[in-house]
Amino acid sequence: MAKGTLYNKVWDSHAVEKLPTGQTQLFIGLHLIHEVTSPQAFDMIAEKGLKVAYPDRTFATVDHIVPTTNQARPFADGEAEQMMDAIEKNVRRFGVPFFDFKSGNQGIVHIVGPELGLTQPGMTIACGDSHTSTHGAFGTLAFGIGTSQVRDVLATQCLAMDELKVRRINVKGRLKSGVTAKDVTLYIIQKLGVKGGIGYAYEYGGEVFDAFTMEERMTVCNMAIEGGARIGYVNPDETTFAYLKGRRYAPQGEKWDKALAYWKSVASDKDAVYDDVVDFDAADIEPIVTWGITPDQSVGVSAQLPDLSQFPPSETKTVELAYRHMDLKPGQPIQGTPINVAFIGSCTNGRLSDLREAAKVAKGRRVAKGVRAFVVPGSQPVKAQAEAEGLDQVFKDAGFEWREAGCSMCLAMNPDKLKGREISASSSNRNFIGRQGSKDGRTLLMSPAMVAAAAIEGKVTDVRELVKGA
Amino acid sequence: MSRINQIEGRAVPVEGNDIDTDRIIPARYLKEITFTNMGNYPFYDERFDAEGKPKGHPFDLPQFQGAHILVVNQNFGCGSSREHAPQSLMRWGVRAILGESFAEIFAGNCTMLGIPTATLPQADIQKLQALVKEKPQTRFTLDLDKKVLLADGKEHLSFEIHESKRNALVNGTWDSTGILLANAGKTAAVAQKLPYVSGF
């Protein structure tokens, strides 16, 4: 078993008790809540006559079902309105702080936490959403949970958990121009597979991660779960501390220095022992596009789609299903694949830097005829800052729609959906069948700059050829 | 809470690797604020056409009605953490799942509902799926104490299950709230020692 890693240190300091099952009772330092996976959990604790044990360590927002056009209440969708009503009642009844539309801080839960400085190194963080791994970018153990576990955290601030193994993933060297954090995370998943991370926490490191901004680290950790790893993290460093300084919930004054000492102490030791170590060379990574129905079915933008013989026999059925669903063929280039819809947003790529990268591509160009393109900022502050920088105008001038904050067409629980066999270029995290709201719809995952390039050209395009120096 | 030592019943095979929770239950059904109706929706888009007519998915074939043991392949339940997925399977009738491997969050959610997720090697799962298709009336017994699967009363295959999950099921402690609550005092003590909880 791993020793001396951040995972081990944070696990040990949060362990309450070894349970008779062999699991560990783990204290959860921050519990984030949204409208979709919490109403049943609140009902369960109400039924048992329990309270929220640590309301000051619990924060709520709304993201999954919110419309990104007309947000006037009641929502046009009666079920969404009911869900909104439920979270409003629950946070009031149980005394949980709530970042709603009026707060100016509403947004995707994994963007809101870091933005407010709630997410800090050395914490355990749980949320009823698999992309909770995003918060690992700060050196936290952050993971998604189901609704019965949300109930446990509400009632006890603890979870019964099994310890994971730790795999260190080094990306060495320097990324080539035009290659982004999204490409790095898709590349790692392509190499290790969607099942490769089962039973592991991923510790990301190496020169590429040392040089990454916090937003880039969040993009990679966000998709740890797509590689099967429930947790992905980066050790905290000066980049982490600089990001946190001055944020609303970050410690201030002399408490800042004490916090720094704690945050530095949780980083993996130099002589830490890992259960597994994998090295990648940054120079091998190019912009990546998925072609199938799982996030590991991807190729570099200049490559051709793989032949069936390149997969183990046990994968044949899945690969055949992927080709059938996507209506693509082995041997064809991914570049030039026509698209109908372009979606920029999500907890993977809905932050300010993502919108800036996409706007650079959109600036002075026009969305191709027949393509429906829209940009959904990840939070109200992201939207406000983007507007202050004039990014909204750049997008609108290019023919993109500019929306309100939410999860939107990443999972299509709001009115933003693919129709019929439409195919999207999407900066989100899942290309699963039916994921974007049409059971026959198709998704090509890529970086926000690549989505913008696809929107302009109406087909999958190497952004490096469209924009010099991208 | 009940101890779960044995699960008996006929089986239903759902073949394919990486069957994600969006495929198990499409996101549009997550807008309901209770789990009550989830039993109507498992694999909905794979089972029904645009007019709502069944397309011949195993969950709709007559020979698999009333089955309690689901037999799947690799990385079953990957993707979204939605508990709606195991809730929908459970409310359809699934009491146990046998597979080559399971996604982490999904398997944890199953345990919380008292559903064992047992793993067997690929060759065994394939044999099992073939047997269930050929002889759907076969009655299986999943014995969690001995970690063996019986077919029509005869010992057939041995399986693996994460030891802590097995313990929780056989000791009846899979609904964990009560156990965690009992340690509230210790929880407070651990919290107090964490610099960020005490306010640095």
XYZ file of C-alpha atoms in Angstrom:
670
model
C 0.000 0.000 0.000
C 0.978 3.602 -0.670
C 2.782 5.504 2.100
C 3.511 9.170 2.687
C 1.253 10.418 -0.100
C -1.226 13.259 0.270
C -3.921 10.607 0.013
C -2.551 8.728 3.030
C -2.038 11.863 5.127
C -5.495 13.319 4.544
C -7.140 9.919 4.956
C -5.387 9.330 8.288
C -6.195 12.756 9.720
C -9.882 12.363 8.803
C -10.310 8.759 9.986
C -12.758 8.633 12.897
C -12.956 4.920 13.524
C -12.288 1.534 11.976
C -15.757 0.045 11.493
C -16.600 -3.624 12.136
C -17.015 -4.135 8.377
C -13.367 -3.212 7.811
C -14.329 0.147 6.346
C -13.145 3.427 7.816
C -15.480 6.080 9.143
C -14.141 9.158 7.370
C -14.913 12.742 8.387
C -16.023 14.921 5.468
C -14.670 18.461 5.703
C -16.856 19.981 3.009
C -20.202 18.728 1.718
C -21.486 20.303 -1.468
C -25.105 19.903 -2.480
C -27.139 20.444 -5.614
C -30.793 20.048 -6.504
C -30.806 16.653 -8.260
C -29.251 14.183 -5.827
C -30.255 15.802 -2.520
C -34.087 15.898 -2.176
C -34.391 12.170 -1.429
C -31.513 12.439 1.084
C -33.169 15.325 2.932
C -36.414 13.301 2.972
C -34.558 10.321 4.482
C -33.073 12.331 7.350
C -36.398 14.081 7.963
C -38.103 10.684 8.142
C -35.611 9.527 10.766
C -36.060 12.774 12.688
C -32.413 13.746 12.147
C -30.854 17.160 11.576
C -27.962 18.234 9.360
C -25.076 17.517 11.713
C -22.661 20.208 10.444
C -24.680 22.814 8.510
C -21.689 25.181 8.511
C -19.659 22.578 6.558
C -22.474 22.132 4.007
C -23.104 24.423 1.024
C -25.726 24.251 -1.712
C -26.243 25.652 -5.179
C -28.347 24.832 -8.261
C -26.847 23.792 -11.569
C -28.152 20.609 -13.242
C -31.737 21.570 -14.091
C -31.483 25.352 -14.422
C -32.553 26.817 -17.762
C -29.802 28.890 -19.381
C -32.169 31.194 -21.267
C -35.253 32.258 -19.339
C -34.706 31.781 -15.596
C -37.950 33.473 -14.501
C -39.879 31.491 -11.882
C -41.799 29.326 -12.066
C -39.637 27.525 -14.645
C -41.431 26.437 -17.820
C -40.536 22.808 -16.941
C -42.821 21.838 -14.051
C -40.503 19.056 -12.824
C -37.524 21.429 -12.751
C -39.619 23.932 -10.806
C -40.573 21.236 -8.296
C -36.922 20.279 -7.884
C -35.929 23.924 -7.372
C -38.706 24.330 -4.849
C -37.481 21.230 -2.962
C -33.920 22.493 -2.532
C -35.139 25.937 -1.484
C -37.338 24.379 1.200
C -34.640 21.968 2.356
C -31.867 24.544 2.770
C -34.246 26.781 4.696
C -35.493 23.969 6.923
C -32.035 22.569 7.692
C -30.093 25.853 7.791
C -27.723 25.176 4.890
C -26.047 28.153 3.132
C -27.404 28.373 -0.420
C -25.890 30.097 -3.448
C -29.009 30.740 -5.504
C -29.555 33.041 -8.500
C -29.848 36.119 -6.280
C -26.512 35.431 -4.579
C -24.460 36.279 -7.660
C -22.460 33.104 -6.928
C -24.745 30.430 -8.403
C -23.191 28.030 -10.837
C -21.913 24.516 -11.369
C -21.111 23.180 -7.913
C -17.527 22.245 -8.901
C -16.862 25.745 -10.174
C -18.552 27.520 -7.262
C -16.562 25.732 -4.495
C -13.102 26.722 -5.767
C -14.242 30.180 -6.848
C -15.409 31.051 -3.327
C -12.313 29.586 -1.681
C -14.423 26.872 -0.012
C -12.215 24.210 -1.581
C -8.874 24.169 0.274
C -5.899 21.792 0.416
C -5.988 18.948 2.905
C -9.765 18.625 2.999
C -12.056 15.712 2.357
C -14.880 16.821 0.044
C -17.985 14.888 -0.946
C -20.854 15.767 -3.260
C -23.614 13.780 -4.908
C -21.940 14.167 -8.274
C -19.182 12.085 -9.819
C -17.214 15.127 -11.021
C -16.430 16.081 -7.430
C -12.945 14.823 -8.297
C -12.460 18.338 -9.778
C -11.652 19.707 -6.304
C -8.656 17.395 -6.131
C -6.800 20.075 -8.093
C -6.285 21.779 -4.700
C -4.777 18.729 -3.003
C -8.004 17.418 -1.493
C -9.587 13.992 -1.362
C -12.744 14.840 -3.258
C -15.141 12.253 -4.600
C -18.656 11.663 -5.844
C -21.260 9.831 -3.767
C -24.786 8.474 -4.208
C -27.892 9.802 -2.506
C -27.871 7.350 0.433
C -24.328 8.548 1.105
C -25.498 12.171 0.841
C -27.948 11.184 3.583
C -25.065 9.837 5.703
C -23.014 13.013 5.286
C -26.001 15.220 6.079
C -26.807 13.209 9.208
C -23.272 12.498 10.470
C -20.709 14.452 8.360
C -19.085 11.052 7.787
C -18.965 8.221 5.277
C -18.110 4.545 5.588
C -15.307 4.189 3.040
C -12.713 1.746 1.775
C -9.170 3.004 1.259
C -8.001 3.267 -2.363
C -4.624 2.478 -3.880
C -2.633 5.440 -5.208
C -1.271 5.692 -8.744
C 1.177 8.493 -9.516
C 0.818 9.787 -13.085
C 3.725 11.927 -14.294
C 3.461 14.008 -17.447
C 7.018 15.061 -18.186
C 8.410 17.771 -20.426
C 6.484 20.595 -22.088
C 3.210 20.555 -23.983
C 3.326 21.544 -27.623
C 1.677 24.803 -28.619
C -2.107 24.431 -28.968
C -2.294 21.417 -26.632
C -4.475 22.032 -23.563
C -5.295 20.483 -20.185
C -8.364 18.869 -21.777
C -6.091 17.106 -24.245
C -3.861 15.933 -21.385
C -6.772 14.426 -19.458
C -8.252 12.794 -22.602
C -4.797 11.435 -23.452
C -4.337 9.876 -19.999
C -7.783 8.247 -20.272
C -7.008 7.015 -23.781
C -3.793 5.378 -22.540
C -5.046 3.947 -19.213
C -8.635 3.246 -20.298
C -11.989 3.970 -18.692
C -11.536 1.026 -16.321
C -7.843 1.596 -15.584
C -8.502 3.665 -12.483
C -10.930 1.339 -10.698
C -9.671 0.954 -7.139
C -7.215 3.857 -7.458
C -6.841 7.500 -6.569
C -4.786 9.294 -9.221
C -2.011 11.651 -8.119
C -1.076 13.837 -11.099
C 2.371 15.406 -11.249
C 5.406 16.158 -13.350
C 6.523 19.294 -15.149
C 3.266 19.751 -17.041
C 1.239 19.839 -13.816
C 3.816 22.040 -12.071
C 3.354 24.579 -14.873
C -0.456 24.291 -15.034
C -2.760 26.973 -13.635
C -5.412 25.924 -11.106
C -8.068 25.990 -13.815
C -6.007 23.614 -15.949
C -5.460 21.284 -12.980
C -9.217 21.310 -12.338
C -9.902 20.248 -15.936
C -7.654 17.203 -15.551
C -8.884 16.178 -12.069
C -12.490 16.646 -13.236
C -12.114 13.738 -15.632
C -10.264 11.359 -13.266
C -13.615 9.621 -12.830
C -13.868 9.099 -16.606
C -10.744 6.995 -16.262
C -12.406 4.999 -13.480
C -10.555 6.793 -10.641
C -12.996 8.163 -8.096
C -10.354 10.627 -6.885
C -7.745 12.604 -8.813
C -5.489 15.189 -7.181
C -2.481 17.447 -7.580
C -0.232 18.309 -4.637
C -0.734 21.887 -3.428
C 2.016 24.397 -4.288
C 2.560 28.148 -4.733
C 0.095 28.148 -7.674
C -2.582 26.728 -5.359
C -1.880 29.240 -2.598
C -1.840 32.212 -4.980
C -5.224 31.143 -6.376
C -6.763 30.947 -2.894
C -5.393 34.219 -1.519
C -8.139 36.773 -0.935
C -11.062 34.505 -1.835
C -14.202 34.868 0.255
C -13.813 31.727 2.393
C -9.993 31.608 2.360
C -8.281 32.324 5.684
C -7.122 35.909 6.185
C -4.378 37.700 8.152
C -2.356 35.565 10.556
C -4.673 32.637 9.924
C -3.366 32.625 6.358
C 0.129 31.733 7.580
C -1.189 28.913 9.743
C -3.230 27.654 6.816
C -0.151 27.712 4.582
C 1.744 25.584 7.067
C -1.083 23.025 7.097
C -1.502 23.042 3.337
C 2.229 22.505 2.769
C 2.278 19.662 5.282
C -0.295 17.574 3.409
C 1.641 17.358 0.115
C 3.092 13.948 -0.705
C 6.541 13.362 0.765
C 9.529 13.243 -1.582
C 10.038 9.597 -0.634
C 6.341 8.702 -0.781
C 5.566 5.152 -1.888
C 2.944 4.572 -4.582
C 1.052 1.437 -5.563
C 1.790 2.248 -9.178
C 3.656 4.896 -11.199
C 2.985 5.783 -14.848
C 5.033 8.216 -16.933
C 3.928 10.076 -20.045
C 5.877 12.424 -22.310
C 4.120 15.746 -22.963
C 5.610 15.865 -26.468
C 3.469 12.861 -27.483
C 0.182 14.694 -26.840
C -1.771 16.521 -29.537
C -5.318 17.933 -29.545
C -7.596 14.966 -28.882
C -11.102 14.202 -30.096
C -13.318 11.309 -28.973
C -14.987 9.307 -31.715
C -16.951 6.724 -29.694
C -19.275 6.251 -26.730
C -16.745 6.083 -23.894
C -14.192 8.796 -23.076
C -11.258 6.484 -23.888
C -12.409 6.006 -27.473
C -10.396 8.937 -28.806
C -7.664 9.855 -31.263
C -5.282 12.732 -31.906
C -6.879 15.201 -34.292
C -4.522 14.230 -37.127
C -5.094 10.484 -36.682
C -7.463 8.012 -38.300
C -10.054 5.992 -36.425
C -8.721 2.681 -35.116
C -9.329 -0.710 -36.664
C -11.227 -3.329 -34.666
C -8.100 -5.487 -34.620
C -6.418 -2.899 -32.377
C -8.715 -3.804 -29.469
C -8.742 -6.898 -27.242
C -11.527 -9.385 -28.149
C -13.486 -8.496 -24.996
C -13.848 -4.925 -26.318
C -15.181 -5.901 -29.750
C -18.867 -5.531 -28.856
C -18.390 -2.086 -27.312
C -16.286 -0.869 -30.243
C -18.802 -2.190 -32.792
C -21.620 -0.517 -30.884
C -19.610 2.725 -30.833
C -19.041 2.709 -34.597
C -22.696 1.853 -35.244
C -23.997 4.549 -32.911
C -21.614 7.219 -34.168
C -22.013 6.221 -37.833
C -18.236 6.431 -38.261
C -15.852 3.902 -39.804
C -12.430 2.530 -38.906
C -9.694 4.140 -40.983
C -11.489 7.421 -41.625
C -9.843 10.614 -40.368
C -11.603 12.322 -37.438
C -10.747 15.664 -38.975
C -13.501 16.838 -41.305
C -16.329 15.044 -39.424
C -19.322 17.401 -39.840
C -21.026 18.724 -36.695
C -24.490 20.215 -36.041
C -24.055 21.645 -32.554
C -21.160 23.251 -30.653
C -21.323 23.393 -26.847
C -18.790 25.295 -24.738
C -19.254 24.943 -20.975
C -19.541 22.315 -18.152
C -17.574 21.632 -14.962
C -14.733 20.401 -17.171
C -14.366 23.511 -19.320
C -16.766 26.253 -18.198
C -14.234 28.455 -16.419
C -12.929 31.878 -17.479
C -9.712 30.593 -19.051
C -11.737 28.137 -21.156
C -13.957 30.931 -22.449
C -10.893 33.071 -23.191
C -9.291 30.269 -25.221
C -12.494 29.693 -27.183
C -13.013 33.439 -27.729
C -9.527 33.728 -29.249
C -10.650 31.272 -31.921
C -14.096 32.844 -32.393
C -12.805 36.422 -32.639
C -13.393 37.899 -36.077
C -14.836 34.654 -37.453
C -18.367 33.340 -38.035
C -20.041 30.118 -36.931
C -20.618 27.913 -39.994
C -24.085 27.948 -41.562
C -26.375 25.339 -40.054
C -24.373 24.955 -36.811
C -26.101 25.783 -33.521
C -23.352 27.088 -31.220
C -23.682 28.226 -27.629
C -21.532 29.190 -24.679
C -22.656 28.451 -21.110
C -20.441 30.032 -18.420
C -19.835 27.747 -15.438
C -20.996 30.255 -12.846
C -22.437 33.732 -12.418
C -18.988 35.167 -11.515
C -17.451 33.522 -14.627
C -20.216 35.099 -16.710
C -19.745 38.540 -15.122
C -15.971 38.472 -15.586
C -16.266 37.269 -19.179
C -18.665 40.112 -19.912
C -16.313 42.612 -18.269
C -13.636 41.401 -20.688
C -16.009 41.635 -23.669
C -15.908 37.905 -24.381
C -19.703 37.749 -24.636
C -19.576 40.247 -27.498
C -16.841 38.292 -29.269
C -18.996 35.169 -29.112
C -22.211 36.936 -30.108
C -20.494 38.680 -33.043
C -19.313 35.266 -34.223
C -22.830 33.823 -34.038
C -22.621 31.937 -30.718
C -25.474 32.213 -28.229
C -24.405 33.565 -24.822
C -26.257 31.900 -21.936
C -26.788 31.926 -18.169
C -24.697 29.668 -15.874
C -25.448 25.960 -15.411
C -24.605 22.386 -16.437
C -26.706 22.714 -19.591
C -26.063 20.264 -22.442
C -23.334 18.341 -20.609
C -26.167 16.133 -19.366
C -29.224 17.862 -20.848
C -31.453 17.920 -17.765
C -32.492 21.446 -18.761
C -33.977 22.502 -22.137
C -30.549 22.411 -23.890
C -30.543 19.102 -25.789
C -29.422 17.478 -28.993
C -32.256 16.542 -31.354
C -32.497 13.243 -33.220
C -29.175 12.164 -34.750
C -27.469 15.520 -34.244
C -23.742 15.386 -33.568
C -22.057 17.844 -31.222
C -18.577 19.143 -30.679
C -18.612 19.454 -26.905
C -16.220 20.710 -24.239
C -17.935 18.498 -21.645
C -16.813 15.166 -20.167
C -19.049 12.326 -21.388
C -19.791 10.969 -24.846
C -22.144 8.274 -23.539
C -25.099 7.218 -25.710
C -28.019 9.544 -24.977
C -25.960 11.763 -22.676
C -26.802 15.046 -24.388
C -30.569 14.605 -24.362
C -31.317 12.596 -27.521
C -31.044 8.814 -27.354
C -29.739 8.848 -30.924
C -27.594 11.974 -30.471
C -23.825 11.837 -30.807
C -21.025 13.616 -28.960
C -17.415 14.414 -29.870
C -15.476 15.540 -26.806
C -12.628 18.020 -27.258
C -11.102 21.166 -25.766
C -13.032 24.473 -25.800
C -10.686 25.930 -28.449
C -11.253 22.848 -30.622
C -15.039 23.202 -30.149
C -14.836 26.822 -31.263
C -12.798 25.771 -34.313
C -15.354 23.062 -35.149
C -18.173 25.618 -34.826
C -16.431 28.015 -37.253
C -15.617 25.349 -39.832
C -18.746 23.225 -39.340
C -16.552 20.161 -38.939
C -13.798 18.778 -36.720
C -10.770 20.979 -37.353
C -7.230 21.191 -35.986
C -7.388 24.499 -34.137
C -3.642 24.931 -34.693
C -4.248 25.207 -38.421
C -7.148 27.623 -38.046
C -5.452 29.978 -35.613
C -1.728 30.576 -35.799
C -0.185 30.268 -32.372
C -3.302 28.668 -30.812
C -31.668 -3.873 9.323
C -31.663 -7.248 7.637
C -28.697 -9.550 7.201
C -28.174 -10.605 3.596
C -26.537 -14.031 3.459
C -28.152 -15.656 0.454
C -29.934 -14.402 -2.609
C -31.963 -16.801 -4.677
C -33.640 -16.499 -8.022
C -33.403 -16.708 -11.739
C -30.933 -14.552 -13.643
C -31.048 -12.015 -16.470
C -28.026 -11.240 -18.662
C -27.208 -7.730 -19.916
C -24.131 -7.966 -22.096
C -21.523 -5.329 -22.929
C -18.632 -3.498 -21.294
C -18.768 0.042 -19.906
C -22.546 0.246 -19.569
C -22.795 3.671 -17.956
C -25.435 4.962 -15.564
C -26.852 7.283 -18.256
C -27.704 4.123 -20.199
C -29.086 2.454 -17.070
C -31.292 5.469 -16.389
C -31.498 8.482 -18.726
C -31.046 11.850 -16.984
C -34.572 13.051 -17.780
C -35.927 10.657 -15.129
C -33.697 12.245 -12.491
C -36.041 15.211 -12.392
C -38.421 13.272 -10.153
C -37.760 14.192 -6.538
C -38.420 10.679 -5.171
C -37.145 7.223 -6.183
C -40.689 5.799 -6.142
C -41.166 5.405 -9.912
C -37.589 4.443 -10.803
C -38.552 0.790 -11.362
C -40.295 1.852 -14.598
C -37.148 3.242 -16.176
C -34.092 0.931 -16.140
C -32.424 0.837 -19.607
C -35.418 2.785 -20.899
C -33.928 4.035 -24.169
C -32.437 0.623 -24.954
C -35.741 -1.120 -24.244
C -38.321 1.018 -26.005
C -38.647 2.682 -29.393
C -40.055 6.168 -29.998
C -43.626 4.824 -29.717
C -42.840 3.079 -26.426
C -42.860 -0.411 -27.976
C -40.361 -2.933 -26.508
C -37.322 -3.602 -28.693
C -36.451 -7.015 -27.236
C -34.116 -6.017 -24.385
C -33.584 -8.856 -21.861
C -35.562 -6.856 -19.265
C -38.651 -7.278 -21.488
C -38.268 -10.889 -22.596
C -40.835 -13.223 -20.970
C -38.222 -15.754 -19.824
C -36.442 -13.133 -17.687
C -39.469 -11.674 -15.938
C -39.166 -12.066 -12.183
C -35.392 -12.580 -12.349
C -33.400 -11.298 -9.345
C -29.778 -11.767 -10.393
C -28.306 -9.510 -13.064
C -25.259 -10.801 -14.960
C -23.084 -8.123 -16.607
C -19.568 -7.672 -18.001
C -16.820 -5.082 -17.353
C -17.004 -1.677 -15.632
C -20.754 -1.855 -15.182
C -22.286 1.359 -13.828
C -19.503 3.730 -14.893
C -20.063 7.465 -15.193
C -22.529 9.491 -13.180
C -22.875 8.828 -9.427
C -26.689 8.839 -9.700
C -28.138 6.376 -7.178
C -31.184 6.380 -9.450
C -29.342 3.684 -11.446
C -29.224 0.967 -8.733
C -32.594 2.212 -7.427
C -34.149 1.569 -10.849
C -32.589 -1.904 -11.090
C -33.640 -2.768 -7.528
C -37.191 -1.569 -8.036
C -37.384 -3.611 -11.261
C -36.457 -6.669 -9.198
C -32.659 -6.954 -9.141
C -31.356 -8.241 -5.778
C -27.746 -9.038 -6.736
C -25.368 -8.297 -9.611
C -22.621 -10.565 -10.923
C -20.046 -9.019 -13.256
C -16.444 -8.946 -14.416
C -15.935 -5.541 -12.770
C -17.929 -2.606 -11.418
C -17.417 1.140 -11.339
C -16.457 2.287 -7.845
C -19.306 4.694 -7.065
C -21.955 2.374 -8.516
C -20.761 -0.576 -6.428
C -20.804 1.592 -3.286
C -24.340 2.749 -4.055
C -25.447 -0.872 -4.526
C -24.049 -1.856 -1.131
C -25.952 1.019 0.501
C -29.135 -0.554 -0.913
C -28.236 -4.096 0.155
C -27.376 -5.258 -3.369
C -24.188 -7.371 -3.562
C -21.856 -6.689 -6.513
C -19.899 -9.913 -6.954
C -17.082 -10.357 -9.453
C -16.057 -13.405 -11.473
C -13.421 -13.887 -14.166
C -14.403 -13.125 -17.756
C -14.642 -16.804 -18.787
C -17.011 -17.582 -15.890
C -19.246 -14.598 -16.615
C -19.441 -15.542 -20.283
C -20.320 -19.128 -19.396
C -22.915 -17.874 -16.958
C -24.494 -15.536 -19.516
C -24.612 -18.412 -22.024
C -26.222 -20.726 -19.454
C -28.830 -18.121 -18.500
C -29.716 -17.524 -22.142
C -29.934 -21.225 -22.878
C -31.714 -22.251 -19.677
C -33.423 -19.161 -18.271
C -35.312 -21.282 -15.733
C -32.081 -22.132 -13.895
C -32.388 -21.179 -10.234
C -29.293 -19.648 -8.708
C -28.274 -19.165 -5.108
C -25.679 -16.536 -4.321
C -24.153 -17.618 -1.010
C -22.325 -14.651 0.535
C -21.049 -16.674 3.488
C -19.243 -19.197 1.303
C -18.745 -16.917 -1.718
C -20.134 -19.542 -4.062
C -22.857 -19.521 -6.651
C -25.134 -22.551 -6.846
C -27.051 -23.425 -9.993
C -30.150 -25.582 -9.420
C -28.807 -26.488 -6.005
C -25.379 -27.627 -7.189
C -22.189 -25.723 -6.518
C -21.350 -24.001 -9.763
C -18.788 -21.193 -9.430
C -16.973 -19.252 -6.760
C -17.004 -15.457 -6.775
C -15.192 -12.540 -5.193
C -16.719 -9.615 -3.361
C -14.942 -6.773 -1.587
C -14.586 -8.006 1.997
C -15.975 -4.867 3.662
C -19.001 -4.936 1.372
C -19.562 -8.616 2.157
C -19.251 -7.916 5.890
C -21.752 -5.071 5.693
C -24.266 -7.305 3.890
C -23.902 -10.473 5.972
C -23.850 -8.544 9.266
C -26.799 -6.352 8.282
C -24.880 -3.088 8.602
C -25.154 -1.934 4.993
C -27.448 0.963 5.876
C -24.632 2.871 7.568
C -26.294 5.960 9.067
C -26.886 4.426 12.501
C -23.341 3.113 12.836
C -21.825 6.446 11.826
C -24.156 8.348 14.166
C -23.102 6.182 17.101
C -19.586 7.648 16.767
C -20.765 11.278 16.869
C -18.548 12.054 19.853
C -15.423 10.718 18.188
C -16.391 12.531 14.996
C -16.493 15.846 16.828
C -13.081 15.141 18.368
C -11.525 14.372 14.972
C -13.134 17.472 13.457
C -11.791 19.668 16.233
C -8.233 18.523 15.516
C -8.444 19.505 11.846
C -6.911 22.977 11.437
C -9.461 24.097 8.854
C -12.422 23.062 10.989
C -11.166 24.845 14.101
C -10.525 27.947 11.960
C -6.673 27.784 11.851
